Tab-separated table of C-alpha atoms and ligand atoms in Angstrom:
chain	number	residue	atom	x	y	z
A	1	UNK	CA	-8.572	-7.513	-28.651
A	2	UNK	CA	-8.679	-4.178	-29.100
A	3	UNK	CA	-7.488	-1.392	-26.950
A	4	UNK	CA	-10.181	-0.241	-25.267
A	5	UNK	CA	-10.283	-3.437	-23.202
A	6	UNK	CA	-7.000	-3.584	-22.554
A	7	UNK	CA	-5.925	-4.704	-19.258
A	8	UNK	CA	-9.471	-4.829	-18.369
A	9	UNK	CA	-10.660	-8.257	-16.898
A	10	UNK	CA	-13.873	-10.066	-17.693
A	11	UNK	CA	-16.339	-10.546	-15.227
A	12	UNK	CA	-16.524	-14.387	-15.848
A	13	UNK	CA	-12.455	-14.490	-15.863
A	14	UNK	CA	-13.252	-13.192	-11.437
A	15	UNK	CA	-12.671	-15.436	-8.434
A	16	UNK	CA	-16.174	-14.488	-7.028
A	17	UNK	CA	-17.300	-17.727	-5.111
A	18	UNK	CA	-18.652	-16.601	-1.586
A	19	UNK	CA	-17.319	-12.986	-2.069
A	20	UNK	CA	-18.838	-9.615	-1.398
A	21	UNK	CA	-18.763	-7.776	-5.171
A	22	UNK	CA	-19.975	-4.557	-5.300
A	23	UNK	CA	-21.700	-4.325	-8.627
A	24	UNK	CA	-21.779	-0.264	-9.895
A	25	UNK	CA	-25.275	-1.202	-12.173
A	26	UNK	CA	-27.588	1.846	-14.050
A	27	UNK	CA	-30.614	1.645	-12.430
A	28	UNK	CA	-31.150	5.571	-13.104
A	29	UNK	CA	-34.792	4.768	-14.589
A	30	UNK	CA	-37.841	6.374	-15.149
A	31	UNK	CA	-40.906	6.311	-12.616
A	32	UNK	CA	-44.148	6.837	-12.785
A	33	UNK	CA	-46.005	9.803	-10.469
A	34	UNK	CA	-46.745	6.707	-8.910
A	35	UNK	CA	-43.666	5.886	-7.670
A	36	UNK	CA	-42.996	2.337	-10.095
A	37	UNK	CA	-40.357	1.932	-12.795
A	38	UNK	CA	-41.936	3.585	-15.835
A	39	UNK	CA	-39.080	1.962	-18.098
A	40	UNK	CA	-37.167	-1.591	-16.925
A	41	UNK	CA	-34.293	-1.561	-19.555
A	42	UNK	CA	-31.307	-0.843	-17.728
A	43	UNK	CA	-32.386	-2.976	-15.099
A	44	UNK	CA	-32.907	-5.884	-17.598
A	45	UNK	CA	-29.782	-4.946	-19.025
A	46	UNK	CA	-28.063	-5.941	-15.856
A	47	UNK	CA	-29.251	-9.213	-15.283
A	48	UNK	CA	-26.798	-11.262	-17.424
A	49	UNK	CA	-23.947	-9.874	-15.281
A	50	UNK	CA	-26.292	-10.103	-11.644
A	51	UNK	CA	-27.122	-14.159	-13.080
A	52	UNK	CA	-23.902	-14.727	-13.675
A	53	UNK	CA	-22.564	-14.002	-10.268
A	54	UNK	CA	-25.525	-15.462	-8.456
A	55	UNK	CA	-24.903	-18.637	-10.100
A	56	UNK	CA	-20.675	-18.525	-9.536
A	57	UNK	CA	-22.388	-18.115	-5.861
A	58	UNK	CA	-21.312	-14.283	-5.204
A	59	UNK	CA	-22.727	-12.163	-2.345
A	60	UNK	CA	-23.996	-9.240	-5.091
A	61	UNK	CA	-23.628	-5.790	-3.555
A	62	UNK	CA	-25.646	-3.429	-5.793
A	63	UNK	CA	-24.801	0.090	-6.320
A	64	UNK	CA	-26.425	3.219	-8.580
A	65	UNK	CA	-27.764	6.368	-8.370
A	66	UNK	CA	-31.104	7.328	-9.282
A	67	UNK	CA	-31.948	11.132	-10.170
A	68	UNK	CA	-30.798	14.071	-8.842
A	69	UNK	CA	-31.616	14.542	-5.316
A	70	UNK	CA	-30.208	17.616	-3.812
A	71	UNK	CA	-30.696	17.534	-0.514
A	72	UNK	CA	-29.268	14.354	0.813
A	73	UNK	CA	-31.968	11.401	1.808
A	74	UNK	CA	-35.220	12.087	0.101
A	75	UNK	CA	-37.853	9.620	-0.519
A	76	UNK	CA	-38.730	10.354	-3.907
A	77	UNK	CA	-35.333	8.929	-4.775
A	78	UNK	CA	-34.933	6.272	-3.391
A	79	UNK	CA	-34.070	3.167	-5.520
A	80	UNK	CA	-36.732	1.164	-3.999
A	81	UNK	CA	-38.657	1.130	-6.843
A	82	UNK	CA	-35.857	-0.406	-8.733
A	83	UNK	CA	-35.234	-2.915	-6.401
A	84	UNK	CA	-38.464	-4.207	-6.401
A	85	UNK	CA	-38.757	-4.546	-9.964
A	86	UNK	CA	-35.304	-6.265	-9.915
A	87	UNK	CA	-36.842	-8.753	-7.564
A	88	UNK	CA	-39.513	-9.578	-9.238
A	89	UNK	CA	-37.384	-10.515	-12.668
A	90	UNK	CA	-34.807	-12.631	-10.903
A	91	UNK	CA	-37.523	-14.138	-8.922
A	92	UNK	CA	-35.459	-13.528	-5.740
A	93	UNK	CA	-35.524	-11.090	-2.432
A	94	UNK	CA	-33.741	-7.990	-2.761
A	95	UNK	CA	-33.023	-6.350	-0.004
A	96	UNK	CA	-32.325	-2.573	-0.089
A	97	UNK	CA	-29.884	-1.205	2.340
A	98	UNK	CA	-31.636	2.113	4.346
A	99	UNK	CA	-28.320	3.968	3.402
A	100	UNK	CA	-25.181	3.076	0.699
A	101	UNK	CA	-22.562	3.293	4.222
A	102	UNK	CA	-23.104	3.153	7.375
A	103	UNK	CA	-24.312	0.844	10.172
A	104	UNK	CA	-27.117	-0.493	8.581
A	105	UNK	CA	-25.355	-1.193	5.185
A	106	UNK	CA	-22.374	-2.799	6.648
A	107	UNK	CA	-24.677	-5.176	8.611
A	108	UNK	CA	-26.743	-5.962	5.505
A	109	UNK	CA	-22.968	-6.779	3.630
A	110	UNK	CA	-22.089	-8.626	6.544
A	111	UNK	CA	-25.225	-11.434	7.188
A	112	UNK	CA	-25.406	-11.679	2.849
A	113	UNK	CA	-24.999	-15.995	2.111
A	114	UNK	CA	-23.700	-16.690	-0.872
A	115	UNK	CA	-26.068	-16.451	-4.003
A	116	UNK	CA	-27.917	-13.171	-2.482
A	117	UNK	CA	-28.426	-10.241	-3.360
A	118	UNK	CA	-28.176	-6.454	-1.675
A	119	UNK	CA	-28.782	-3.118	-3.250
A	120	UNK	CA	-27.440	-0.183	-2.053
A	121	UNK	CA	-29.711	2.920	-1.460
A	122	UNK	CA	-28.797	6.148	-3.730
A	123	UNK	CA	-25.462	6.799	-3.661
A	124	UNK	CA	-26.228	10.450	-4.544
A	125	UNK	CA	-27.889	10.727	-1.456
A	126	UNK	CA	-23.731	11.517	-0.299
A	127	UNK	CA	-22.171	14.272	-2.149
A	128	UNK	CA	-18.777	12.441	-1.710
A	129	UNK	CA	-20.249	10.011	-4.481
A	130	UNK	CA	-20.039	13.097	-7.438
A	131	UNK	CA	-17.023	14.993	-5.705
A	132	UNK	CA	-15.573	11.653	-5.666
A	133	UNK	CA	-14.565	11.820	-2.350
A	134	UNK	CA	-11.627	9.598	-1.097
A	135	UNK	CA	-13.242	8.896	2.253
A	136	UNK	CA	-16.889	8.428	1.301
A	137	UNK	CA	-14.858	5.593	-1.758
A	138	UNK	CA	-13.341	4.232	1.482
A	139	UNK	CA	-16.827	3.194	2.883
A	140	UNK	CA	-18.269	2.150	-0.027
A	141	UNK	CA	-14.972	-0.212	-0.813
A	142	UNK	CA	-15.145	-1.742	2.719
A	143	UNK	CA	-17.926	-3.203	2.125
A	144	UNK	CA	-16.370	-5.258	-0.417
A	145	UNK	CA	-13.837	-7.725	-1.796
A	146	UNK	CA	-14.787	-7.735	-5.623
A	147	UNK	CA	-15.218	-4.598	-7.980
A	148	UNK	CA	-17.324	-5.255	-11.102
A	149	UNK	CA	-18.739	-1.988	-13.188
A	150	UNK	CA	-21.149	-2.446	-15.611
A	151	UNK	CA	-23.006	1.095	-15.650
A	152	UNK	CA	-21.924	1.921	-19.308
A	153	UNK	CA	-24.081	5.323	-18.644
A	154	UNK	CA	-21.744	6.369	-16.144
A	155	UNK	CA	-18.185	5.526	-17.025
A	156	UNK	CA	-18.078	8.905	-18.278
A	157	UNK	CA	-17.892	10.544	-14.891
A	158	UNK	CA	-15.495	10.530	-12.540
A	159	UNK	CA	-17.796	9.452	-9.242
A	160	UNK	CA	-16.528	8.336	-6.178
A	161	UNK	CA	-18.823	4.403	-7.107
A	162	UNK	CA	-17.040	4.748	-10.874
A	163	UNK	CA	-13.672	6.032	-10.184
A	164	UNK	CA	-12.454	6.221	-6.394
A	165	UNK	CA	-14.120	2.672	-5.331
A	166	UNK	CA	-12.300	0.345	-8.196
A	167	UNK	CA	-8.808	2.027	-7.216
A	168	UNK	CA	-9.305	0.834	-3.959
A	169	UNK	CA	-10.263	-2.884	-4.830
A	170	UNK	CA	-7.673	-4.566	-6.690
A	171	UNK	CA	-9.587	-7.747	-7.666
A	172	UNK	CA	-11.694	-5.535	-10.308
A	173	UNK	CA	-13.462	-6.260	-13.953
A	174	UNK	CA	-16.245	-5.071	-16.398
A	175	UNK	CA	-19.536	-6.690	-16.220
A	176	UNK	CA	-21.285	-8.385	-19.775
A	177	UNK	CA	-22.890	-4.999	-20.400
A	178	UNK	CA	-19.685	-2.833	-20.273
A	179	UNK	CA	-17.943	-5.112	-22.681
A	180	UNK	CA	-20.781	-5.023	-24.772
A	181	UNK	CA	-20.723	-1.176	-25.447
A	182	UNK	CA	-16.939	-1.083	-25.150
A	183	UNK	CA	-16.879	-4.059	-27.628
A	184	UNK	CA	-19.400	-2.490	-30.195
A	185	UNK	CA	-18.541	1.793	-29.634
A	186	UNK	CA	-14.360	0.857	-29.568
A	187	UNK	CA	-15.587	-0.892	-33.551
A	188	UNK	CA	-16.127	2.326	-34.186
A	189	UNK	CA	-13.091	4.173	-33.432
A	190	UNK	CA	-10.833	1.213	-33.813
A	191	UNK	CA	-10.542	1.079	-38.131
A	192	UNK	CA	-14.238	0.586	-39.216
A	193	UNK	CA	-14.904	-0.686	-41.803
A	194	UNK	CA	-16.051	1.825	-45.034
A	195	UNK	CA	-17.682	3.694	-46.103
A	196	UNK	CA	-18.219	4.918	-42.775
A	197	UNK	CA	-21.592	7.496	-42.562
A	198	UNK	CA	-22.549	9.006	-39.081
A	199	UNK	CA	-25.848	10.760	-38.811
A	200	UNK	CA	-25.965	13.802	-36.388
A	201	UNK	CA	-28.858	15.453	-35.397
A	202	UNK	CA	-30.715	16.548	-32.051
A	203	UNK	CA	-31.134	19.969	-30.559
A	204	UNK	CA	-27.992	21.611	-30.742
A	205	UNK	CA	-24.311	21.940	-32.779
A	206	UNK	CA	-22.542	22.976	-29.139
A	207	UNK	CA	-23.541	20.058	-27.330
A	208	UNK	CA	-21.712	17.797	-30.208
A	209	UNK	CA	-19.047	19.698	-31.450
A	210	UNK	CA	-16.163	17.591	-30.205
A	211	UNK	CA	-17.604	14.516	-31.614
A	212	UNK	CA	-18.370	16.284	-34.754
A	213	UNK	CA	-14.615	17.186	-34.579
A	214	UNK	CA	-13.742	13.350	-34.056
A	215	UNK	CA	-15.745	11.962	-36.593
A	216	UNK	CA	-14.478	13.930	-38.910
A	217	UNK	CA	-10.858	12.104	-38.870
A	218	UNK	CA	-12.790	9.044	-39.726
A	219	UNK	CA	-15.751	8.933	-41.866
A	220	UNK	CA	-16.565	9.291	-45.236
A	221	UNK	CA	-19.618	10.995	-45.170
A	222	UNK	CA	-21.604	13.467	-42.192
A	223	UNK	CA	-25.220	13.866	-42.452
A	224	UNK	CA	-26.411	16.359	-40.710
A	225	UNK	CA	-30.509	16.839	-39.812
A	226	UNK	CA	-32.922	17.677	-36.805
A	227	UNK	CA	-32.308	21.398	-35.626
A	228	UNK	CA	-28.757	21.109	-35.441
A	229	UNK	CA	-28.961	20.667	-39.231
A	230	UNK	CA	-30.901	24.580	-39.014
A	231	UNK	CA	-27.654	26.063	-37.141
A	232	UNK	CA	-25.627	24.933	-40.504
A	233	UNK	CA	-28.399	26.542	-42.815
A	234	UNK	CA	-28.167	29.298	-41.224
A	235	UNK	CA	-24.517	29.849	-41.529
A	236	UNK	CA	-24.929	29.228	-45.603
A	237	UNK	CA	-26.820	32.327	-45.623
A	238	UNK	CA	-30.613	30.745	-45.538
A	239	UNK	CA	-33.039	32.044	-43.847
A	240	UNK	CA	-34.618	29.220	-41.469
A	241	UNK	CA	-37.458	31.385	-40.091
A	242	UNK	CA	-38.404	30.989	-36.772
A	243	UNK	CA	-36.602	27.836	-36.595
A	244	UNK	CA	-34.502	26.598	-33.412
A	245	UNK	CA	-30.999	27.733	-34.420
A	246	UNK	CA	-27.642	28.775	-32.764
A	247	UNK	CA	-27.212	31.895	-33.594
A	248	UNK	CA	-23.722	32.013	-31.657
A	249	UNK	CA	-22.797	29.184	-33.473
A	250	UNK	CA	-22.620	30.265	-37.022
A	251	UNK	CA	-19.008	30.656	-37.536
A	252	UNK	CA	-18.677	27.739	-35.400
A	253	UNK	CA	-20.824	25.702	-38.576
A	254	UNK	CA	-18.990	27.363	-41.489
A	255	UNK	CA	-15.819	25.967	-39.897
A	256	UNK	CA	-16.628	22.044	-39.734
A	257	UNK	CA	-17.635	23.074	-42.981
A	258	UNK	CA	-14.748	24.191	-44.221
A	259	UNK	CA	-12.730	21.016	-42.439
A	260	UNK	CA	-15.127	18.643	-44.020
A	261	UNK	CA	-14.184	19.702	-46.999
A	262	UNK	CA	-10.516	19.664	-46.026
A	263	UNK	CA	-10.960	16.582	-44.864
A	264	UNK	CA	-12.583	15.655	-47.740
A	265	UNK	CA	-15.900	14.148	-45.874
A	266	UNK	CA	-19.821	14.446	-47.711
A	267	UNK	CA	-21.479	17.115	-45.522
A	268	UNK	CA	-24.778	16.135	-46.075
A	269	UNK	CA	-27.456	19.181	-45.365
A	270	UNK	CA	-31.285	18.366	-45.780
A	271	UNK	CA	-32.179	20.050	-49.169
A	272	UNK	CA	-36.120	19.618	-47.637
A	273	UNK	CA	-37.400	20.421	-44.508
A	274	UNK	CA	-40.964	20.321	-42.425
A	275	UNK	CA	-41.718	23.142	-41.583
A	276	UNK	CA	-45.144	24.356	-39.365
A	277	UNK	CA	-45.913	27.608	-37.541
A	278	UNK	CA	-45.504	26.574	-34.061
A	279	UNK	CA	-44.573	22.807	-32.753
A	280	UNK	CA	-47.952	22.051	-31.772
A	281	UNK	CA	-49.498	21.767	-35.232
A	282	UNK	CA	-51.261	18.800	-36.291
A	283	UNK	CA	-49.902	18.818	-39.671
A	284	UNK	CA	-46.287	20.166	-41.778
A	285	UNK	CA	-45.645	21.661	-44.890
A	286	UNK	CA	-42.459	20.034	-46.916
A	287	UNK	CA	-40.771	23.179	-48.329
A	288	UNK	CA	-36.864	23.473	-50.118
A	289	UNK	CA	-34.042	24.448	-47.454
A	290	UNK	CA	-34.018	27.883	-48.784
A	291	UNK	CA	-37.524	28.277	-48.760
A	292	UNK	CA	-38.467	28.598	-45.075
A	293	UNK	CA	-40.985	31.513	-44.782
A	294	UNK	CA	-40.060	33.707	-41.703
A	295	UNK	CA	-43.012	33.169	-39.452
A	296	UNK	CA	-42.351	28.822	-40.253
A	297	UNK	CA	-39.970	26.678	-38.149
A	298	UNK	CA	-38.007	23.807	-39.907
A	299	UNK	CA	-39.267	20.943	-37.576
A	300	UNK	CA	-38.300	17.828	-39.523
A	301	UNK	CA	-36.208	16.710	-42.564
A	302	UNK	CA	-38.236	16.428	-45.538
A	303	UNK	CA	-38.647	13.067	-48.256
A	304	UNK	CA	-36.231	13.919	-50.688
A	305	UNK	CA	-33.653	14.690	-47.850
A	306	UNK	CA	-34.526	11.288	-45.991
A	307	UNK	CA	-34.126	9.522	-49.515
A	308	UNK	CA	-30.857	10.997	-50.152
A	309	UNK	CA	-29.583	9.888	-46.418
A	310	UNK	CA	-30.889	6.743	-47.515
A	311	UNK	CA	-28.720	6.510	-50.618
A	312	UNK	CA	-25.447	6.722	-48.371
A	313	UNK	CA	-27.171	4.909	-45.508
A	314	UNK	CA	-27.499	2.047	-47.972
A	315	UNK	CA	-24.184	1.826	-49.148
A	316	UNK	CA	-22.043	1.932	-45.642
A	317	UNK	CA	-20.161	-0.521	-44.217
A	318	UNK	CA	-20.462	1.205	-40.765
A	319	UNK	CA	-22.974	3.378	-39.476
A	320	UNK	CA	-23.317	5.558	-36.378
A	321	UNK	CA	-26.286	7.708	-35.207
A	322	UNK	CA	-26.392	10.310	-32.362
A	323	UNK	CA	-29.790	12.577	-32.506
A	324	UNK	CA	-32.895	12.187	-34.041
A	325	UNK	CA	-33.909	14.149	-37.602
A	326	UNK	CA	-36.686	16.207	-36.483
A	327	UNK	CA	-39.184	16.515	-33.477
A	328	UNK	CA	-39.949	13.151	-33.458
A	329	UNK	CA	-41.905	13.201	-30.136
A	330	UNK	CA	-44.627	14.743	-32.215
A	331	UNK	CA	-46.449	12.659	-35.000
A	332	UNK	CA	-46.307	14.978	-37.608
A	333	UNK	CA	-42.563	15.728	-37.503
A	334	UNK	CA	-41.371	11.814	-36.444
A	335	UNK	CA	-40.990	11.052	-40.451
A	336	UNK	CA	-37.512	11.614	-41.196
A	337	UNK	CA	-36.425	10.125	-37.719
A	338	UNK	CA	-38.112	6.857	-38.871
A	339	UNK	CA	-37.108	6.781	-42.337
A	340	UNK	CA	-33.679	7.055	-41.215
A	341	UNK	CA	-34.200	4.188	-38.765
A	342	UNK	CA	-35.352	2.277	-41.591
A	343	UNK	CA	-32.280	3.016	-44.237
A	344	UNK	CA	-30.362	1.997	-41.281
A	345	UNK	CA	-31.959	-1.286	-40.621
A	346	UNK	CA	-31.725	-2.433	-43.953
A	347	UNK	CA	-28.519	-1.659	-44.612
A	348	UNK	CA	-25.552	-4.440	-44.680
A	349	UNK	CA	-23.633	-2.515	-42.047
A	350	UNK	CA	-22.149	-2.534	-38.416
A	351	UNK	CA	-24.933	0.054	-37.204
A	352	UNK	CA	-24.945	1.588	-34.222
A	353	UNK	CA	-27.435	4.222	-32.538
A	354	UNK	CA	-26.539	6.283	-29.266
A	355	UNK	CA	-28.123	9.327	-27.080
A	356	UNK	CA	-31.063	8.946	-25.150
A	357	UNK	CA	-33.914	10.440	-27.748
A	358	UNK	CA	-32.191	8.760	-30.782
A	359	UNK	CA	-32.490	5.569	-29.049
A	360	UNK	CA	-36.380	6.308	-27.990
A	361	UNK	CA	-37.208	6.866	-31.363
A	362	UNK	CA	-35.399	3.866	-33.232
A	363	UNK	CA	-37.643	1.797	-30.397
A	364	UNK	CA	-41.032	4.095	-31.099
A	365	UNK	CA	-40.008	2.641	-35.000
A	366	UNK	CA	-39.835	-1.063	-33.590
A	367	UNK	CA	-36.519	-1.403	-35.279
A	368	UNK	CA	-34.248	-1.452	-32.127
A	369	UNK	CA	-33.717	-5.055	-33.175
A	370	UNK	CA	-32.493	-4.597	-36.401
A	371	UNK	CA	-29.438	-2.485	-35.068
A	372	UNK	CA	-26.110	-4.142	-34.338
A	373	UNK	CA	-25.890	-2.086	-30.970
A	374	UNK	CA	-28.087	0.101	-29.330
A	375	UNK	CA	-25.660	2.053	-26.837
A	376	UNK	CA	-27.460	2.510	-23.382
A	377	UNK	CA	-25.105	5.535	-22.951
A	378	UNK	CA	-25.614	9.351	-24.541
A	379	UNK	CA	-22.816	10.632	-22.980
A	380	UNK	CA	-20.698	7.970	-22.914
A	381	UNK	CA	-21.455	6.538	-26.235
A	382	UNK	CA	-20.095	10.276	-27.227
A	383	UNK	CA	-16.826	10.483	-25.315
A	384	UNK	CA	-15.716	7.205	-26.222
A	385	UNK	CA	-16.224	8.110	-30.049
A	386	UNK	CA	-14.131	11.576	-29.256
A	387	UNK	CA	-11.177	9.097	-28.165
A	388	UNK	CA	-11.679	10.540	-24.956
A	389	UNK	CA	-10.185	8.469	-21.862
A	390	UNK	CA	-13.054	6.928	-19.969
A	391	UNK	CA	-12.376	7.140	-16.252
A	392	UNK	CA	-14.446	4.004	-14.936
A	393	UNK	CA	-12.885	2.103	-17.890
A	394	UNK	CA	-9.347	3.760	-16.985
A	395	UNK	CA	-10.240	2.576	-13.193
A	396	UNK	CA	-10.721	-0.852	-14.070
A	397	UNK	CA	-7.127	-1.735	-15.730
A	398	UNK	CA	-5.111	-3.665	-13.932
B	1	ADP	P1	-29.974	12.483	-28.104
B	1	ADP	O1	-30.687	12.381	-26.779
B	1	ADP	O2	-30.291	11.339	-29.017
B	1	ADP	O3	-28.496	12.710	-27.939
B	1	ADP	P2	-30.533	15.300	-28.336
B	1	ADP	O4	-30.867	15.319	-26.880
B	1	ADP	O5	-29.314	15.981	-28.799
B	1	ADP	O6	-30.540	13.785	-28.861
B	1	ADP	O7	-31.734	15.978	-29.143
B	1	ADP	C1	-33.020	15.467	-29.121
B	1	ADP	C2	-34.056	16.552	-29.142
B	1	ADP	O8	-33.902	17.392	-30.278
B	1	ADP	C3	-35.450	15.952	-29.237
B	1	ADP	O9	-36.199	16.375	-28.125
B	1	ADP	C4	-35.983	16.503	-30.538
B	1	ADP	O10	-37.369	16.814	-30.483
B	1	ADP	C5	-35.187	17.770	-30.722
B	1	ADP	N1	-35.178	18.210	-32.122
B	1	ADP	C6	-34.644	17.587	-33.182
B	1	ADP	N2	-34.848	18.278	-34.308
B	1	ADP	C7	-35.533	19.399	-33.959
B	1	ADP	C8	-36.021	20.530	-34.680
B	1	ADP	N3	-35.867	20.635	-36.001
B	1	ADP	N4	-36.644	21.505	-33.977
B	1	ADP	C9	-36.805	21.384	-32.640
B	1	ADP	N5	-36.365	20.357	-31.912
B	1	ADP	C10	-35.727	19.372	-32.558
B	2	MG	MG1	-31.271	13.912	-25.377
């Protein structure tokens, strides 16, 4: 096994029979205006850990947050949406606590049978939960015998329902999900198999630099598009026109560059690009990487930069993808997103795709299928690739 799960126990290896186990699940999903979950994947993800423990005949405890709220208690947070919806796909009463402590959630805890299920209302309505405080962990801990995490989006943070409640409950484990990701995202750190290609893209070089930084001890070849891609044009000496660029981060770009090639990984610029005069056209011009006109923006990769990613994409072993190619959201500049989604579906690798929009626009292709792993965790997915210590995953070892 490798050593990202060491010392951490499987949720099917727990003594959970007529137990209270407080479950930390995602259930930070969209909603409509309307108030109803827009988007029911984390929640589905759950279920094979929330079945499981039903069946073993576990009093489920469910915990998340939902949102941001700022201001304590406020309606528009609440996770009854989520609830319901949970409900309705295990074909089962949920009943939703009117606080995560207090009173009323003790009582709830307390009159649970065996084989039912309580969730938890916003644990961000406390600040204790993201100041991880050690008395609001106390409450949330009494309330159970059993820890089981499997909120892959939020190992990453240090909460008081990720980090201060597990310490305090020392029958403790990861949930089907977390093992998943830890499983899939530790194959990636742990001597993958080559070549090893990562595709980076997205909005911006500072938001990835340390896993930029990371990857660049292990892969063979970097390829680099959507606007970050503009930041390291830029720092060649192109002009990129009115393209979305880092102008701070110049030197920062000519660096990696210059440990790439230390390093002795491809760096793989677009030598194409979309371009369009503002990002509502209806239509892009495909001009060379040093031909951006200075009233254009650079909005997408172009076809002979998408068939060169291919090339590599087709010949890894191991793939990883953080950020999509271009501004996918938008018809006309969704092309090199979905041509790389493609390369990587049909390529005879280990592939795996992480961040939030990366992972939208791999489903908007229909090939979320035809990864090996879709990570349900940006942030995570990130700081487990930078060989950064997890603290929920840290929390669970025994
Ligand atoms: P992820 O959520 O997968 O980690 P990011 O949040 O880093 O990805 O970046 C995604 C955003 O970057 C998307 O909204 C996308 O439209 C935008 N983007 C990508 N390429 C460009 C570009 N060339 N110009 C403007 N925006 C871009
Ligand atoms: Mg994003």
């Amino acid at each position: 096994m490798s050593a990202i799960l060491d010392k951490v126990t499987a949720v099917d290896q727990l003594d959970v029979a007529s137990r209270r186990v407080f479950v930390r699940v995602d259930f930070n999903v969209p909603l409509t205006p309307d108030g109803r979950v827009s988007d029911d994947t984390r929640i589905r993800e759950a279920l094979p850990t929330i079945k499981h423990l039903l069946e073993k005949g576990a009093r489920v405890v469910l915990a998340s947050h939902l949102g941001r709220p700022k201001k304590g208690r406020d309606a528009k947070y609440s996770l009854a949406p989520a609830g319901e919806r949970l409900a309705e796909l295990l074909s089962l009463d949920v009943i939703l606590t009117d606080d995560c402590v207090g009173d009323g959630a003790r009582k709830v805890v307390q009159d649970l049978r065996d084989g039912r299920v309580a969730l938890l209302e916003n644990l961000r309505f406390h600040p204790g939960e993201e100041a991880n405080d050690p008395a609001f962990a106390a409450e949330l801990a009494a309330l159970a015998d059993v820890y089981v995490d499997d909120a892959f989006g939020c190992v990453h943070r240090a909460h008081a329902s990720v980090d201060g409640v597990p310490r305090l409950i020392p029958t403790r484990g990861a949930g089907f999900l977390l093992l998943k990701e830890l499983k899939a995202l530790g194959a990636l750190v742990h001597d993958p198999k080559r070549p090893y290609v990562a595709v980076l893209g997205g909005a911006k070089v500072s938001d990835k630099i340390a896993v930029i930084d990371a990857l660049l001890t292990k892969v063979d070849a970097l390829l680099i598009g959507g606007a970050m891609a503009n930041t390291f044009l830029a720092a060649m000496g192109r002009n990129v026109g009115r393209s979305l660029v880092e102008g701070d981060k110049l030197a920062l770009a000519r660096t990696i560059a210059e440990r790439a090639r230390e390093k002795r990984v491809a760096l793989v610029l677009p030598t194409d690009v979309v371009v369009a005069g503002s990002v509502d056209a209806t239509e892009g011009t495909v001009v060379a990487a040093d031909a951006i006109a200075p009233d254009m923006m650079a909005l997408d990769i172009g076809p002979a930069s998408v068939a060169a990613f291919r090339d590599r994409l087709l010949g890894a072993h191991t793939i990883f993808w953080n950020g999509p190619m271009g501004l996918f959201e938008k018809a006309p500049f969704a092309a090199g997103s979905v041509g790389v989604a493609k390369a990587i579906a049909e390529a005879a690798a280990f592939s795996v795709v992480g961040g939030g929009d990366s992972v939208a626009a791999v489903q908007q292709a229909g090939l979320a299928g035809r990864f090996t792993h879709v990570s349900t965790g940006g942030g995570a997915s990130l700081e487990l690739i930078e060989g950064r210590k997890l603290p929920g995953v840290e929390a669970l070892r025994g």
